[in-house]
Amino acid sequence: MSAAGGGRDCGSPVPQRAPWSLVAATAALCLLSATSVRTAAAAPMSREEKQKLGNQVLEMFDHAYGNYMEHAYPADELMPLTCRGRVRGQEPSRGDVDDALGKFSLTLIDSLDTLVVLNKTKEFEDAVRKVLRDVNLDNDVVVSVFETNIRVLGGLLGGHSLAIMLKEKGEYMQWYNDELLQMAKQLGYKLLPAFNTTSGLPYPRINLKFGIRKPEARTGTETDTCTACAGTLILEFAALSRFTGATIFEEYARKALDFLWEKRQRSSNLVGVTINIHTGDWVRKDSGVGAGIDSYYEYLLKAYVLLGDDSFLERFNTHYNAIMRYISQPPLLLDVHIHKPMLNARTWMDALLAFFPGLQVLKGDIRPAIETHEMLYQVIKKHNFLPEAFTTDFRVHWAQHPLRPEFAESTYFLYKATGDPYYLEVGKTLIENLNKYARVPCGFAAMKDVRTGSHEDRMDSFFLAEMFKYLYLLFADKEDIIFDIEDYIFTTEAHLLPLWLSTTNQSISKKNTTSEYTELDDSNFDWTCPNTQILFPHDPLYAQRIREPLKNVVDKSCPRGIIRVEESFRSGAKPPLRARDFMATNPEHLEILKKMGVSLIHLKDGRVQLVQHAIQAASSIDAEDGLRFMQEMIELSSQQQKEQQLPPRAVQIVSHPFFGRVVLTAGPAQFGPDLSKHKETRGFVASSKPYNGCSELTNPEAVMGKIALVQRGQCMFAEKARNIQNAGAIGGIVIDDNEGSSSDTAPLFQMAGDGKDTDDIRIPMLFLFSKEGSIILDAIREYEEVEVLLSDKAKDRDPEMDNEEQPSSENDSQNQSAEQIISISPTVDLVDQETPEESSLNSSPESLSPADIEDAADVSPPEQTSSPTANHETPSLDGECTDLDNQLEEQSETEENSSPEVSWDKKAQPIDSILADWNEDIEAFEMMEKDEL
Ligand code: DMJ
């Protein structure tokens, strides 16, 4: 079925279920006629250029997939920095994120249908044979039910869908006899025991071999799961049922969805982030469209499209109205509390919500989709990638970026809906950034820190399943794809399921239709497709006009508060006191605090501590304001702590064959020159003798003019620095002696001084964990001459990098190195530490169990006690615009100007305040990990 011939009569009410199998159900649903509209704002892209970009995507896919197959397969994922497979149990655990790895060649399965979309039919045929020959689904491994469903079950079903399509065409896959489907069914049965709860919500994890509960299973004691984890099953499970005729899968997935719907917060119609699978109580009552919830909404709308069941559309529309009412604050999408939806729950957004504009296209709500997408694009332009989380004033909140596809997905759907070539340019930027910053000799590496450009030894399977599909489709014309993409719907992992399933084995939906929906009023049935004539009324500049007012939204942004203006003024009352405006010396503020039940305790060290007793508030409204004030203060305090930390640094390997492509995350030193102030140092590396650098070097000739490598331990960092400096080294890298340690799994820290004056240390020193250090040591073994750049962020890659086959001559490199050695002037950096060798840079959330932490912000009246500690000074956010270009620089300046106590001495801070500061990040981080961020 072609898009143009799509069956639905967009624009006229269709009160019965539409024959969805006839409807173009890619996310461009009902909007495809708009593709003929071309805006004048962005110059149209020629067919040649589109083809060139499409070919570039193919080459990039080959680089990623080829390296996986060559160096990692049959392992689940490629580790692109060390060029080997990630085998669970053989690498240090990364926590929940490893639950996607089931020793089932995850990346191969997740890539199956991408091969067909990219027209690599021969490779697809080979890949299917490999899956059938090599993959074992019966491993004694505990895996995430959610991840296994979307990546593996979805991957097998997507592979099956395209295998039967190819077979029917008569050229490829003639031998295929539903073998992938049989594997999918086997896997489906393996997942079913997870649903053995009274609620019908699945346990979050399952042992592939032993299921749940049995002692050997090592799982089944969990009480909570995320909403997306329980609500993102219906497409794969229904497809499995309809393909095989085994109704049980669709039944189970429907039951879980019915339960979530039943538990929605009835006045706001929102759902929380985590739910108790036994009681159905919301465990986390914050609600957004990103981590933990995202694909629940996606699956409601897509289940309607795939299965044609009205109840799913009704539910989706109900939630969507709530989202647009409370969460959407264009161009932002901000989490709120389900019970108090006018209250924002945080001041930052996570990267997963970047899929939402794509979903809005499917819904047909283009304007907010354009707005949010534009905002996200500007954040990307600032940092090259979308940081894992960023604040409402667009500063980096969590700096990593695991090559997520969501933004590319939304870009593709917006292009389909608007035909605006602007979105092709956006795609081109994504391609350029991936090649420039993430491409390494052995694949593409996730960004460890978008600010420094450092890498993580990780290439997630979704990068192949989704990113390349969306980028390729963005530039492809109809004839570039060997089948009609509009006959399929994309799952959340971009696997393709055929729309004809809507008319196959429908008995299940009939059997399970509940009568509950009659209670809802008709306005929830948004039956009609948006009329593209109205959406784009002969106006080729439609999208451009929506983007225009937002064009500087990131650059010109001032820090935002977390309370909405309209709410503050709703009652005509004076807006409540904002944490960022609070001054402990302002008598009016103190009065307001008192009314809100917040008392101020002056600590001996000059700071103040805030404690709230809701029961002491003048009224329940004041108590609520107090609660909100405390939440703001906790966020502010946590933000300030982050800003007061030294950001991580980068060690970039610039010599052949790396040419700047491999960037390692390094811990900074509190002494030596400040690398953020254009003091980067470039030089060849040499090991010190003794390797611990704790005494005068016996090989000064080897380290002279070079960057000396020393091993951690046995003496102070500053002592090592002095010894290598005396031997003539121009910089130093301390490598952790703790074998196997890695910045992937351990919190980075900064190297402290030795309690004495460290002004005499004039060379930069950086710290690498053992795994990152061994990348340099391995390179020395293999290439002897290894040159690195020590800096605050990765610099543009060398021109040689463009020709990886052409190693630069040794002399050239040496000349470059000589030219680029920066003269080092003495700088006084930061403060002495009481701590003997190191101080923590990160709060090390891993070391704290969430159960140990009281959630100060969540304690309910009447006896709420929250105690963030604030400085006497008004927080520096006051009305000033932060120039993001200078953000890191400003950050360093703040560090230099800040008092030691404020910057470093966490010991002086009350423990509950620190815990409260950490708590939100820990919770959200864990949640994101669980949700496979
Ligand atoms: C993918 O596995 C899926 O898109 C999922 O729904 C969310 N996260 C990842 C990619 O970021």
Coordinates of N, CA, C and O in Angstrom, one line a residue, residues 678-749:
H678 N 43.3 26.8 28.0 CA 44.2 26.6 26.8 C 45.6 26.2 27.2 O 46.6 26.6 26.6
K679 N 45.7 25.3 28.2 CA 47.0 24.9 28.6 C 47.1 23.4 28.2 O 47.8 22.6 28.9
E680 N 46.5 23.0 27.2 CA 46.6 21.5 26.8 C 48.1 21.2 26.5 O 48.8 22.1 26.1
T681 N 48.4 20.0 26.8 CA 49.8 19.6 26.6 C 49.8 18.3 25.7 O 49.0 17.4 25.9
R682 N 50.7 18.4 24.7 CA 50.7 17.3 23.8 C 52.1 16.7 23.8 O 53.1 17.4 23.8
G683 N 52.3 15.4 23.8 CA 53.6 14.8 23.8 C 53.5 13.3 23.7 O 52.5 12.7 23.9
F684 N 54.7 12.7 23.5 CA 54.8 11.2 23.5 C 54.8 10.7 24.9 O 55.2 11.5 25.8
V685 N 54.4 9.5 25.1 CA 54.3 9.0 26.5 C 55.5 8.1 26.7 O 56.0 7.4 25.8
A686 N 55.9 8.0 27.9 CA 57.0 7.1 28.3 C 56.8 6.7 29.8 O 56.3 7.5 30.6
S687 N 57.1 5.4 30.0 CA 56.9 4.9 31.4 C 58.0 5.4 32.3 O 59.2 5.4 31.9
S688 N 57.7 5.7 33.5 CA 58.7 6.1 34.5 C 59.3 4.9 35.1 O 58.7 3.8 35.3
K689 N 60.6 5.1 35.6 CA 61.2 4.0 36.4 C 61.7 4.7 37.6 O 62.4 5.7 37.5
P690 N 61.3 4.3 38.8 CA 60.3 3.2 39.1 C 58.9 3.7 38.6 O 58.6 4.8 38.6
Y691 N 58.2 2.6 38.3 CA 56.9 2.9 37.7 C 55.9 3.6 38.6 O 55.0 4.4 38.2
N692 N 56.1 3.5 39.9 CA 55.2 4.2 40.8 C 55.6 5.7 41.0 O 54.9 6.5 41.5
G693 N 56.7 6.1 40.4 CA 57.1 7.5 40.4 C 57.3 8.0 41.8 O 57.2 9.2 42.0
C694 N 57.6 7.2 42.8 CA 57.7 7.6 44.2 C 59.1 8.1 44.6 O 59.3 8.5 45.7
S695 N 60.0 7.9 43.7 CA 61.4 8.4 44.1 C 62.0 9.0 42.8 O 61.4 8.9 41.7
E696 N 63.2 9.5 42.9 CA 63.9 10.1 41.8 C 63.9 9.1 40.6 O 64.2 7.9 40.8
L697 N 63.6 9.6 39.4 CA 63.5 8.6 38.3 C 64.9 8.1 37.9 O 65.8 8.9 37.9
T698 N 65.0 6.9 37.6 CA 66.3 6.3 37.1 C 66.4 6.4 35.6 O 67.4 6.0 35.0
N699 N 65.3 6.8 34.9 CA 65.3 6.9 33.4 C 64.9 8.3 33.0 O 64.1 8.4 32.1
P700 N 65.6 9.3 33.5 CA 65.2 10.7 33.1 C 65.3 10.9 31.6 O 64.5 11.6 31.0
E701 N 66.3 10.3 31.0 CA 66.4 10.5 29.5 C 65.2 10.0 28.7 O 64.8 10.5 27.7
A702 N 64.5 8.9 29.3 CA 63.4 8.4 28.6 C 62.1 9.3 28.7 O 61.3 9.3 27.8
V703 N 62.0 10.0 29.8 CA 60.8 10.8 30.0 C 61.0 12.3 29.7 O 60.0 13.0 29.6
M704 N 62.2 12.6 29.5 CA 62.5 14.1 29.2 C 61.7 14.6 28.0 O 61.7 13.9 26.9
G705 N 61.0 15.6 28.2 CA 60.2 16.2 27.1 C 59.0 15.4 26.7 O 58.3 15.6 25.7
K706 N 58.7 14.4 27.6 CA 57.5 13.5 27.3 C 56.5 13.6 28.4 O 56.7 14.2 29.4
I707 N 55.4 12.8 28.2 CA 54.4 12.7 29.2 C 54.6 11.4 29.9 O 54.6 10.3 29.3
A708 N 55.0 11.5 31.2 CA 55.4 10.3 31.9 C 54.2 9.5 32.4 O 53.2 10.1 32.9
L709 N 54.3 8.2 32.3 CA 53.2 7.3 32.9 C 53.7 6.8 34.2 O 54.8 6.3 34.3
V710 N 52.9 7.0 35.2 CA 53.3 6.5 36.6 C 52.1 5.7 37.1 O 50.9 5.9 36.7
Q711 N 52.4 4.7 38.0 CA 51.3 3.9 38.5 C 50.8 4.5 39.8 O 51.6 5.1 40.6
R712 N 49.6 4.4 40.1 CA 49.0 4.9 41.3 C 49.5 4.1 42.5 O 49.8 2.9 42.4
G713 N 49.6 4.8 43.6 CA 49.9 4.0 44.9 C 51.3 4.3 45.5 O 52.2 4.9 44.8
Q714 N 51.4 4.0 46.7 CA 52.6 4.1 47.5 C 53.1 5.5 47.9 O 54.0 5.6 48.7
C715 N 52.7 6.5 47.2 CA 53.0 7.9 47.7 C 51.9 8.8 47.2 O 51.0 8.4 46.4
M716 N 52.1 10.1 47.5 CA 51.1 11.1 47.2 C 51.2 11.4 45.7 O 52.2 11.3 45.1
F717 N 50.0 11.8 45.1 CA 50.0 12.2 43.7 C 51.0 13.3 43.4 O 51.7 13.4 42.4
A718 N 51.0 14.3 44.4 CA 51.9 15.4 44.2 C 53.4 15.0 44.1 O 54.2 15.6 43.4
E719 N 53.7 14.0 44.9 CA 55.1 13.6 45.0 C 55.5 13.0 43.6 O 56.6 13.2 43.1
K720 N 54.6 12.2 43.1 CA 54.8 11.6 41.7 C 55.1 12.8 40.7 O 56.0 12.7 39.9
A721 N 54.2 13.8 40.8 CA 54.3 14.9 39.9 C 55.7 15.5 40.0 O 56.3 15.8 39.0
R722 N 56.1 15.7 41.2 CA 57.4 16.4 41.4 C 58.5 15.6 40.8 O 59.4 16.1 40.2
N723 N 58.5 14.3 41.1 CA 59.6 13.4 40.6 C 59.6 13.4 39.1 O 60.7 13.4 38.5
I724 N 58.5 13.3 38.4 CA 58.6 13.2 36.9 C 58.9 14.6 36.4 O 59.6 14.7 35.4
Q725 N 58.5 15.7 37.1 CA 58.8 17.0 36.6 C 60.3 17.2 36.7 O 61.0 17.8 35.8
N726 N 60.9 16.8 37.8 CA 62.4 16.9 38.0 C 63.1 16.2 36.9 O 64.2 16.5 36.6
A727 N 62.5 15.1 36.4 CA 63.2 14.3 35.4 C 63.0 14.9 34.0 O 63.5 14.4 33.0
G728 N 62.3 16.0 33.9 CA 62.1 16.7 32.6 C 60.8 16.4 31.9 O 60.6 16.8 30.8
A729 N 59.9 15.7 32.6 CA 58.6 15.4 31.9 C 57.8 16.6 31.7 O 57.9 17.6 32.5
I730 N 57.0 16.7 30.7 CA 56.1 17.9 30.4 C 54.7 17.6 30.9 O 53.9 18.5 30.8
G731 N 54.4 16.4 31.4 CA 53.1 16.1 31.9 C 53.1 14.7 32.5 O 54.1 14.0 32.3
G732 N 52.1 14.4 33.1 CA 52.1 13.0 33.7 C 50.7 12.4 33.7 O 49.7 13.1 33.7
I733 N 50.7 11.1 33.5 CA 49.4 10.4 33.6 C 49.6 9.3 34.7 O 50.5 8.5 34.6
V734 N 48.7 9.4 35.7 CA 48.7 8.4 36.7 C 47.8 7.3 36.3 O 46.6 7.6 36.1
I735 N 48.2 6.0 36.3 CA 47.3 4.9 35.9 C 47.0 4.1 37.2 O 47.9 3.7 38.0
D736 N 45.7 3.8 37.3 CA 45.3 3.1 38.5 C 45.9 1.8 38.7 O 46.1 1.0 37.7
D737 N 46.3 1.4 39.9 CA 47.0 0.1 40.1 C 45.9 -0.9 40.4 O 46.2 -2.1 40.6
N738 N 44.7 -0.5 40.5 CA 43.6 -1.4 40.8 C 43.1 -2.1 39.5 O 42.4 -1.5 38.8
E739 N 43.6 -3.3 39.3 CA 43.4 -3.9 38.0 C 41.9 -4.0 37.6 O 41.1 -4.4 38.5
G740 N 41.6 -3.7 36.4 CA 40.2 -3.9 36.0 C 39.3 -2.6 36.2 O 38.2 -2.6 35.8
S741 N 39.9 -1.7 37.0 CA 39.0 -0.5 37.3 C 38.8 0.3 36.0 O 39.6 0.2 35.1
S742 N 37.6 0.9 36.0 CA 37.3 1.7 34.7 C 36.4 2.8 35.1 O 35.6 2.7 36.0
S743 N 36.4 3.8 34.3 CA 35.5 5.0 34.5 C 34.1 4.6 34.2 O 33.2 5.3 34.5
D744 N 34.0 3.4 33.5 CA 32.6 3.0 33.2 C 31.9 2.5 34.5 O 30.7 2.5 34.6
T745 N 32.7 2.0 35.4 CA 32.1 1.4 36.6 C 32.5 2.1 37.9 O 31.8 1.9 38.9
A746 N 33.5 3.0 37.9 CA 33.9 3.6 39.2 C 33.8 5.1 39.0 O 34.0 5.6 37.9
P747 N 33.4 5.8 40.1 CA 33.3 7.2 40.0 C 34.6 7.9 39.9 O 35.6 7.5 40.5
L748 N 34.7 8.8 39.0 CA 36.0 9.5 38.7 C 36.3 10.4 39.9 O 35.3 10.9 40.6
F749 N 37.5 10.6 40.2 CA 37.8 11.5 41.3 C 39.0 12.4 40.9 O 39.6 12.2 39.9

